[in-house]
Backbone as ProteinMPNN parsed JSONL, in Angstrom:
{"seq_chain_A": "MAYKTIAAERTVQKFIHMLLHLIAICMAIIGIHAVLKFHNKESIEDFYSLHSWVGIATFSIFILQWLFGFVLFMFPKASPGTRARALPWHICAGRALLYMAISSALTGLMEKATFLGGSYHGNQALTINFLGLSILLFGILVDFSLVFARYV", "coords_chain_A": {"N_chain_A": [[-90.213, 0.372, 23.501], [-89.351, 3.029, 21.84], [-89.045, 4.708, 23.701], [-85.927, 3.971, 24.928], [-83.952, 3.747, 22.657], [-84.282, 5.858, 20.36], [-82.826, 8.859, 20.912], [-83.501, 11.287, 22.007], [-86.262, 14.072, 23.456], [-88.701, 13.767, 25.719], [-91.522, 13.94, 25.008], [-91.072, 13.979, 22.371], [-90.1, 11.695, 21.964], [-92.716, 9.993, 23.145], [-94.278, 10.845, 21.256], [-93.501, 9.426, 18.665], [-93.986, 6.5, 20.047], [-96.775, 6.034, 20.235], [-97.108, 7.015, 17.788], [-96.293, 4.775, 16.114], [-97.529, 2.948, 17.38], [-99.888, 3.63, 15.894], [-99.573, 3.211, 13.377], [-99.62, 0.496, 13.345], [-101.64, -0.288, 14.167], [-103.401, 0.831, 11.982], [-102.449, -1.166, 10.151], [-102.832, -4.292, 11.062], [-105.568, -3.616, 10.009], [-106.163, -3.891, 7.802], [-104.821, -5.817, 7.146], [-106.38, -7.906, 8.354], [-109.116, -7.081, 6.935], [-108.301, -7.992, 4.719], [-107.412, -10.422, 4.966], [-110.754, -10.941, 6.267], [-111.907, -10.69, 3.583], [-110.165, -12.649, 2.027], [-111.047, -15.019, 3.273], [-114.209, -14.62, 1.849], [-113.64, -14.862, -0.635], [-113.033, -17.628, -1.19], [-114.74, -18.602, -0.022], [-114.607, -19.469, 2.823], [-115.311, -19.729, 6.297], [-115.023, -17.989, 9.251], [-112.63, -17.142, 11.719], [-113.192, -18.614, 12.968], [-110.423, -20.482, 14.447], [-108.237, -20.796, 17.468], [-106.219, -19.834, 16.303], [-107.465, -17.162, 14.947], [-108.982, -16.2, 16.48], [-107.479, -15.216, 18.93], [-106.167, -13.77, 17.76], [-107.581, -11.193, 16.462], [-108.204, -10.713, 20.195], [-106.0, -10.064, 20.64], [-105.817, -8.077, 18.557], [-107.978, -6.442, 19.158], [-108.195, -5.22, 22.564], [-104.98, -4.067, 21.599], [-105.749, -2.321, 20.281], [-107.131, -0.766, 22.212], [-106.11, 0.093, 24.435], [-103.714, 1.493, 23.622], [-105.969, 3.848, 23.194], [-106.863, 4.02, 25.523], [-104.031, 4.833, 26.479], [-103.78, 6.946, 24.837], [-105.427, 8.467, 25.54], [-104.572, 9.253, 28.378], [-101.64, 9.614, 28.351], [-100.764, 11.527, 26.947], [-103.148, 13.109, 25.699], [-106.171, 14.159, 26.007], [-103.857, 14.045, 28.194], [-103.568, 12.79, 31.737], [-103.71, 13.769, 35.464], [-100.248, 13.95, 36.872], [-100.207, 11.874, 39.225], [-102.413, 9.919, 38.461], [-101.534, 9.523, 36.167], [-98.483, 7.822, 37.025], [-99.398, 6.434, 38.41], [-100.474, 4.787, 36.419], [-99.113, 3.886, 34.528], [-98.078, 1.266, 35.214], [-99.417, -0.75, 35.048], [-99.629, 0.138, 31.762], [-97.926, -0.679, 30.456], [-97.013, -2.935, 31.431], [-99.337, -4.174, 30.113], [-98.629, -2.971, 27.53], [-96.329, -5.607, 27.521], [-97.769, -8.329, 27.754], [-99.834, -7.675, 25.336], [-97.577, -8.129, 23.032], [-96.738, -10.106, 23.919], [-99.659, -12.182, 22.869], [-98.975, -11.174, 20.452], [-97.31, -12.96, 19.048], [-98.349, -14.86, 19.679], [-100.695, -16.17, 19.291], [-98.964, -15.337, 16.372], [-96.675, -17.907, 15.421], [-99.396, -19.15, 16.615], [-100.561, -19.624, 13.599], [-99.3, -19.913, 11.998], [-99.152, -22.73, 12.142], [-101.722, -23.448, 11.784], [-101.049, -22.716, 9.286], [-99.735, -24.943, 8.342], [-101.321, -27.067, 9.047], [-102.951, -26.418, 7.587], [-101.27, -27.819, 5.223], [-101.208, -30.056, 5.142], [-100.31, -33.149, 3.802], [-98.898, -32.402, 2.674], [-97.187, -31.288, 3.711], [-93.306, -31.179, 4.239], [-89.726, -30.64, 3.433], [-88.939, -28.111, 2.277], [-90.973, -26.25, 2.702], [-91.847, -26.584, 5.339], [-89.3, -26.608, 6.52], [-89.147, -24.087, 6.385], [-91.353, -22.036, 7.841], [-91.081, -23.81, 9.987], [-88.819, -22.325, 10.984], [-89.219, -19.916, 10.222], [-91.028, -19.449, 12.97], [-89.735, -19.919, 14.683], [-88.168, -17.446, 14.67], [-89.632, -16.053, 15.374], [-90.411, -16.736, 17.799], [-87.956, -16.112, 18.704], [-87.508, -13.471, 18.812], [-89.541, -12.043, 19.434], [-89.124, -12.87, 21.911], [-86.203, -11.407, 22.061], [-86.891, -8.643, 22.013], [-88.447, -8.781, 24.273], [-86.6, -8.962, 26.157], [-85.216, -6.901, 25.945], [-86.51, -4.572, 26.728], [-86.867, -4.733, 29.806], [-84.902, -4.94, 30.965], [-83.269, -2.957, 29.935], [-83.305, -0.29, 32.302], [-81.61, -0.85, 33.73], [-79.945, -0.232, 31.834]], "CA_chain_A": [[-88.607, 0.874, 22.434], [-88.842, 4.168, 21.479], [-88.011, 6.263, 23.991], [-84.959, 3.715, 24.554], [-83.78, 4.357, 21.18], [-84.961, 7.134, 20.128], [-82.478, 9.882, 21.484], [-84.647, 12.821, 21.981], [-87.094, 15.413, 24.508], [-90.001, 12.649, 25.593], [-92.226, 14.636, 23.907], [-91.052, 13.899, 20.903], [-89.939, 9.795, 22.074], [-94.207, 9.795, 22.965], [-95.427, 10.602, 20.678], [-92.985, 8.517, 17.166], [-93.912, 5.271, 19.927], [-97.447, 6.291, 20.099], [-97.645, 7.303, 16.343], [-95.34, 4.174, 15.564], [-98.606, 2.154, 17.577], [-101.418, 3.378, 15.217], [-99.067, 2.404, 11.664], [-99.692, -0.693, 13.774], [-102.808, -0.176, 14.632], [-103.916, 0.833, 10.336], [-102.017, -1.807, 9.171], [-103.69, -4.629, 11.323], [-107.578, -3.504, 9.182], [-106.101, -4.22, 6.44], [-104.627, -7.189, 7.275], [-107.516, -7.984, 8.701], [-109.669, -6.997, 5.655], [-108.089, -9.273, 3.383], [-108.077, -11.985, 5.129], [-112.323, -11.329, 5.191], [-111.745, -11.106, 1.634], [-110.308, -13.821, 1.183], [-112.168, -16.457, 3.673], [-115.672, -14.509, 1.244], [-114.124, -15.869, -2.186], [-113.044, -18.717, -1.024], [-115.715, -19.594, 0.445], [-113.732, -19.917, 4.508], [-116.184, -19.946, 7.609], [-114.787, -16.795, 9.414], [-112.864, -16.66, 13.569], [-113.117, -20.803, 13.269], [-109.975, -21.225, 14.951], [-108.019, -20.639, 18.144], [-105.439, -18.244, 15.761], [-108.425, -16.52, 14.959], [-108.923, -15.797, 18.501], [-106.598, -15.219, 19.623], [-105.811, -12.247, 17.257], [-108.98, -10.884, 17.259], [-108.445, -10.388, 21.368], [-105.085, -9.238, 20.609], [-106.552, -6.446, 18.331], [-108.998, -5.923, 20.274], [-107.143, -5.659, 23.142], [-104.607, -3.583, 21.352], [-106.441, -0.851, 20.221], [-107.741, -0.306, 24.244], [-104.33, 0.25, 25.106], [-103.51, 2.65, 23.371], [-107.395, 4.298, 23.158], [-106.33, 4.118, 27.462], [-102.377, 4.881, 26.683], [-103.614, 8.332, 24.454], [-106.306, 9.861, 27.011], [-103.448, 9.215, 29.8], [-100.656, 10.578, 28.788], [-100.824, 11.908, 25.398], [-103.978, 14.229, 25.558], [-105.903, 15.466, 27.168], [-103.389, 14.035, 29.248], [-104.318, 12.347, 33.121], [-102.94, 14.402, 36.616], [-99.169, 12.552, 36.867], [-100.028, 11.013, 40.014], [-102.532, 8.71, 37.849], [-100.185, 8.544, 35.063], [-97.718, 7.619, 37.562], [-100.425, 4.492, 38.587], [-101.592, 3.662, 34.721], [-98.07, 3.333, 33.759], [-96.58, -0.259, 35.319], [-100.107, -1.433, 34.859], [-99.076, 0.358, 30.499], [-95.81, -2.028, 30.585], [-97.033, -4.878, 31.683], [-100.063, -4.873, 29.679], [-97.977, -3.822, 26.314], [-95.653, -6.361, 27.01], [-98.901, -8.306, 27.195], [-100.295, -7.498, 24.177], [-96.376, -8.449, 22.144], [-96.673, -11.851, 23.497], [-100.475, -12.248, 22.657], [-99.263, -10.936, 18.909], [-96.824, -13.771, 18.939], [-98.738, -16.523, 19.771], [-101.437, -15.184, 16.86], [-98.286, -15.684, 14.837], [-96.864, -18.863, 15.211], [-100.686, -20.582, 15.692], [-101.375, -18.793, 12.212], [-98.17, -21.082, 11.252], [-99.123, -24.136, 12.256], [-102.782, -23.89, 11.59], [-100.722, -23.138, 7.523], [-98.961, -26.193, 8.702], [-102.458, -27.326, 8.941], [-103.307, -26.617, 5.591], [-100.374, -28.203, 4.028], [-101.401, -31.22, 5.006], [-99.241, -34.797, 4.122], [-97.634, -32.25, 1.483], [-96.06, -30.245, 5.184], [-92.634, -31.355, 4.797], [-89.099, -30.419, 3.536], [-88.242, -26.796, 2.652], [-92.365, -26.388, 3.762], [-91.876, -27.216, 6.734], [-88.161, -26.214, 8.03], [-89.597, -22.175, 6.213], [-92.352, -22.186, 9.046], [-90.445, -23.858, 11.5], [-88.013, -21.669, 10.71], [-89.493, -18.474, 10.632], [-92.103, -19.864, 14.163], [-88.719, -19.509, 15.842], [-87.568, -16.111, 14.488], [-90.95, -14.524, 15.606], [-91.129, -16.419, 18.916], [-86.942, -15.922, 19.768], [-87.733, -12.098, 18.467], [-90.364, -11.743, 21.039], [-88.156, -12.71, 23.599], [-85.16, -10.268, 22.745], [-87.468, -7.52, 22.33], [-89.225, -8.305, 25.39], [-85.581, -8.71, 27.048], [-83.931, -5.711, 26.114], [-87.671, -3.411, 26.999], [-86.479, -5.339, 31.246], [-82.99, -5.091, 31.213], [-83.092, -1.772, 29.361], [-83.788, 0.03, 33.254], [-80.501, -1.494, 34.065], [-78.374, 0.462, 31.253]], "C_chain_A": [[-87.945, 1.792, 22.096], [-87.969, 5.123, 22.501], [-86.404, 5.251, 24.702], [-84.345, 3.581, 23.512], [-83.2, 4.877, 20.482], [-84.194, 8.526, 20.752], [-82.438, 11.218, 21.341], [-85.16, 13.39, 22.974], [-87.99, 13.534, 24.189], [-90.594, 13.433, 25.259], [-92.388, 13.749, 22.249], [-90.581, 11.694, 20.923], [-91.388, 9.067, 22.651], [-94.906, 9.444, 22.178], [-94.403, 9.579, 18.945], [-93.225, 6.68, 18.78], [-95.611, 5.555, 19.63], [-97.937, 6.769, 18.082], [-96.918, 5.625, 15.535], [-96.495, 2.423, 15.593], [-99.718, 2.228, 16.564], [-100.716, 3.229, 14.249], [-99.989, 1.053, 13.07], [-101.171, -1.556, 13.252], [-103.964, -0.387, 12.88], [-102.949, -0.917, 9.649], [-102.324, -3.898, 9.899], [-105.362, -4.808, 10.28], [-107.029, -4.22, 8.164], [-105.538, -5.049, 6.048], [-106.04, -8.254, 7.934], [-109.042, -8.682, 7.664], [-109.352, -8.006, 5.169], [-108.052, -10.769, 3.214], [-109.89, -12.297, 4.764], [-112.842, -11.999, 3.612], [-111.667, -12.212, 0.959], [-111.087, -15.007, 1.326], [-113.548, -16.267, 2.531], [-115.095, -15.341, 0.536], [-113.45, -16.742, -2.026], [-114.401, -19.849, -0.342], [-115.813, -20.324, 2.434], [-114.528, -19.195, 5.343], [-114.658, -19.221, 8.216], [-114.831, -17.296, 10.911], [-113.316, -18.327, 13.751], [-111.658, -21.161, 14.564], [-108.866, -20.195, 16.412], [-107.169, -19.551, 17.759], [-105.906, -16.847, 15.355], [-108.72, -15.127, 15.932], [-107.944, -15.54, 19.315], [-105.467, -13.145, 19.111], [-106.875, -11.4, 17.317], [-109.159, -10.682, 18.772], [-106.719, -9.707, 21.52], [-104.676, -7.752, 20.103], [-106.853, -5.746, 19.1], [-108.359, -4.492, 21.386], [-105.77, -4.015, 23.249], [-105.121, -1.941, 21.214], [-107.294, 0.075, 21.537], [-106.897, 0.444, 24.469], [-103.965, 1.754, 24.214], [-104.58, 3.789, 23.245], [-106.397, 5.558, 24.692], [-105.258, 4.889, 27.342], [-102.433, 7.324, 26.055], [-104.21, 9.343, 25.432], [-104.79, 10.059, 27.805], [-102.772, 9.746, 29.694], [-99.874, 11.133, 27.575], [-101.675, 13.492, 25.245], [-105.366, 14.183, 25.172], [-104.579, 14.928, 28.317], [-103.604, 14.7, 30.874], [-103.441, 12.945, 33.851], [-102.012, 12.935, 35.911], [-98.832, 12.748, 38.314], [-101.491, 9.81, 39.295], [-101.905, 8.248, 36.83], [-99.446, 8.031, 35.802], [-98.348, 5.74, 38.28], [-101.202, 4.468, 37.991], [-100.239, 3.124, 34.821], [-97.421, 1.831, 33.762], [-98.4, -1.161, 35.198], [-100.502, -1.191, 33.039], [-98.642, -0.444, 30.402], [-96.666, -3.275, 30.127], [-98.609, -5.482, 30.283], [-99.118, -4.567, 27.418], [-96.635, -5.542, 26.273], [-96.82, -8.386, 26.896], [-99.018, -9.231, 25.951], [-98.572, -8.276, 23.169], [-96.212, -10.18, 22.311], [-98.697, -13.001, 23.03], [-100.38, -12.222, 20.519], [-98.471, -12.57, 18.529], [-97.093, -15.534, 18.606], [-100.018, -16.734, 18.789], [-100.256, -15.608, 15.833], [-97.895, -16.893, 14.901], [-98.229, -19.06, 15.205], [-101.099, -20.156, 14.026], [-100.107, -19.376, 11.311], [-98.568, -22.506, 11.794], [-100.671, -23.954, 12.341], [-102.517, -23.56, 9.506], [-100.435, -24.22, 7.335], [-100.079, -27.195, 8.314], [-103.874, -27.796, 7.892], [-102.462, -27.212, 4.981], [-100.941, -29.32, 4.16], [-100.279, -32.6, 5.745], [-98.549, -33.868, 3.509], [-96.864, -31.025, 2.941], [-94.66, -30.612, 5.267], [-91.124, -31.103, 4.355], [-89.08, -28.811, 3.56], [-89.624, -25.867, 2.995], [-91.565, -26.112, 5.486], [-89.745, -26.31, 7.457], [-88.443, -24.545, 7.413], [-90.819, -22.067, 7.524], [-91.947, -22.966, 9.545], [-89.716, -23.133, 11.949], [-88.543, -20.416, 11.561], [-91.168, -18.205, 12.654], [-91.152, -19.442, 15.232], [-87.802, -18.475, 16.274], [-88.28, -15.803, 15.46], [-90.816, -15.134, 17.127], [-88.969, -15.947, 19.785], [-87.097, -14.165, 19.604], [-88.006, -11.208, 19.629], [-89.912, -11.335, 21.827], [-87.234, -11.298, 23.351], [-85.426, -9.303, 23.651], [-88.133, -7.139, 23.96], [-87.983, -7.933, 26.871], [-84.896, -7.721, 27.743], [-85.112, -4.062, 26.626], [-86.874, -3.884, 29.169], [-85.132, -5.063, 30.986], [-82.355, -3.792, 30.897], [-82.893, -0.773, 30.943], [-82.61, -0.273, 32.924], [-79.171, -0.807, 33.561], [-78.457, 1.994, 31.482]], "O_chain_A": [[-86.726, 1.889, 21.961], [-86.963, 5.826, 22.401], [-85.577, 6.096, 25.047], [-84.015, 2.421, 23.759], [-82.085, 4.715, 19.987], [-84.999, 9.38, 21.123], [-81.676, 12.013, 20.791], [-84.32, 13.282, 23.868], [-87.987, 12.68, 23.303], [-89.701, 14.243, 25.01], [-93.23, 13.252, 21.5], [-90.78, 10.81, 20.09], [-91.434, 7.838, 22.697], [-95.716, 8.53, 22.03], [-95.243, 9.105, 18.18], [-92.557, 5.703, 18.442], [-95.831, 5.2, 18.472], [-99.024, 6.721, 17.505], [-97.144, 5.471, 14.335], [-96.542, 1.453, 14.837], [-100.42, 1.252, 16.303], [-101.624, 2.792, 13.542], [-101.16, 1.255, 13.392], [-101.571, -2.521, 12.6], [-104.831, -1.224, 12.631], [-103.192, -1.442, 8.563], [-101.971, -4.772, 9.107], [-105.998, -5.823, 9.995], [-107.597, -5.222, 7.729], [-105.494, -5.323, 4.848], [-106.255, -9.42, 7.6], [-109.648, -9.751, 7.58], [-110.098, -8.985, 5.154], [-108.297, -11.667, 2.409], [-110.414, -13.039, 3.933], [-113.472, -12.859, 2.997], [-112.298, -12.728, 0.037], [-111.598, -15.753, 0.491], [-114.093, -17.311, 2.175], [-115.481, -16.509, 0.598], [-112.887, -16.904, -3.109], [-114.746, -21.027, -0.257], [-116.551, -21.116, 3.019], [-114.511, -17.974, 5.195], [-113.532, -19.6, 7.896], [-115.832, -17.685, 11.514], [-113.709, -18.91, 14.761], [-111.852, -21.98, 15.462], [-108.795, -18.972, 16.287], [-107.125, -18.509, 18.412], [-105.272, -15.793, 15.345], [-108.685, -13.899, 16.011], [-107.887, -15.826, 20.511], [-104.798, -12.223, 19.578], [-107.058, -10.831, 18.393], [-110.341, -10.425, 19.0], [-106.381, -8.967, 22.444], [-103.962, -6.841, 20.524], [-106.36, -4.763, 19.652], [-108.162, -3.307, 21.119], [-105.579, -3.246, 24.191], [-104.919, -0.885, 21.814], [-107.825, 1.183, 21.612], [-107.121, 1.626, 24.731], [-104.125, 2.921, 24.571], [-104.031, 4.888, 23.175], [-105.856, 6.65, 24.859], [-105.304, 5.847, 28.114], [-101.818, 8.327, 26.417], [-103.837, 10.413, 25.913], [-104.083, 11.058, 27.677], [-102.617, 10.629, 30.538], [-98.662, 11.142, 27.36], [-101.214, 14.574, 24.882], [-105.664, 14.171, 23.978], [-104.473, 15.613, 29.334], [-103.726, 15.846, 31.307], [-102.3, 12.947, 33.389], [-102.262, 11.926, 35.252], [-97.863, 13.352, 38.774], [-101.434, 8.704, 39.832], [-101.685, 7.079, 36.513], [-99.428, 6.946, 35.22], [-97.916, 4.603, 38.463], [-102.38, 4.265, 38.289], [-100.117, 1.953, 35.18], [-96.678, 1.294, 32.941], [-98.329, -2.384, 35.316], [-101.385, -1.924, 32.595], [-99.441, -1.335, 30.114], [-96.88, -4.049, 29.194], [-98.821, -6.588, 29.786], [-99.041, -5.372, 26.49], [-96.286, -6.236, 25.317], [-96.552, -9.321, 26.141], [-98.725, -10.371, 25.59], [-98.957, -9.256, 22.531], [-95.854, -11.078, 21.549], [-98.78, -14.227, 22.959], [-101.077, -12.76, 19.658], [-99.071, -13.313, 17.753], [-96.673, -16.531, 18.018], [-100.113, -17.387, 17.75], [-100.474, -16.103, 14.727], [-98.784, -17.551, 14.36], [-98.707, -19.192, 14.078], [-102.12, -20.611, 13.511], [-100.034, -19.254, 10.089], [-97.711, -23.361, 11.57], [-100.998, -24.546, 13.369], [-103.3, -23.924, 8.629], [-100.737, -24.74, 6.261], [-99.897, -28.037, 7.435], [-104.803, -28.557, 7.622], [-102.797, -27.278, 3.798], [-101.302, -29.767, 3.071], [-99.807, -32.946, 6.828], [-97.349, -34.136, 3.557], [-96.086, -30.091, 2.743], [-94.314, -30.484, 6.441], [-90.647, -31.55, 5.397], [-89.182, -28.21, 4.63], [-89.421, -24.781, 3.54], [-90.929, -25.428, 6.287], [-89.354, -25.745, 8.478], [-87.865, -23.691, 8.085], [-89.964, -22.027, 8.409], [-93.003, -23.326, 10.066], [-89.652, -23.003, 13.172], [-88.453, -20.036, 12.728], [-91.816, -17.258, 13.101], [-91.422, -18.863, 16.284], [-87.087, -18.327, 17.265], [-87.769, -15.292, 16.456], [-91.055, -14.271, 17.972], [-88.746, -15.62, 20.951], [-86.646, -13.592, 20.596], [-87.45, -10.361, 20.328], [-89.923, -10.262, 22.43], [-87.341, -10.308, 24.075], [-85.058, -8.967, 24.777], [-88.291, -6.09, 24.585], [-88.099, -7.259, 27.894], [-84.389, -7.495, 28.841], [-84.712, -2.911, 26.803], [-86.34, -2.888, 29.657], [-84.892, -6.197, 30.572], [-81.262, -3.439, 31.34], [-81.821, -0.219, 30.699], [-82.326, -0.026, 31.753], [-78.06, -0.684, 34.076], [-77.51, 2.717, 31.171]]}, "name": "protein", "num_of_chains": 1, "seq": "MAYKTIAAERTVQKFIHMLLHLIAICMAIIGIHAVLKFHNKESIEDFYSLHSWVGIATFSIFILQWLFGFVLFMFPKASPGTRARALPWHICAGRALLYMAISSALTGLMEKATFLGGSYHGNQALTINFLGLSILLFGILVDFSLVFARYV"}
């Protein structure tokens, strides 16, 4: 979306796109560290749920996507033909990662609801359900904005 929302030269847009994703990687590392630290403190097993598997897969593929994007499109930069062939794959992988991140967030909410057990009702249920729908709708709107941006 940095290419459509930031009025600047292509190289500036590309740099901002890369920088925002690098910040996301740093935030994900902090989040994973916090979860592992909490699990160790509470003696909770690591990587046992669908949420954790989808999350780790998303994080791993996201790092690979960032590295390939950096090498192909930023530095040292591939040939124009290679970049042209790689771009559709880069875009599709980015969209897949968006939906993987949404899936990870939604399975995390369901895992939290499961931990609440019988006390999952009232305000907590409304909060979890509203947050889940908000995450889903946000992801769909982001994807739509990317798909339809080429027609504007």
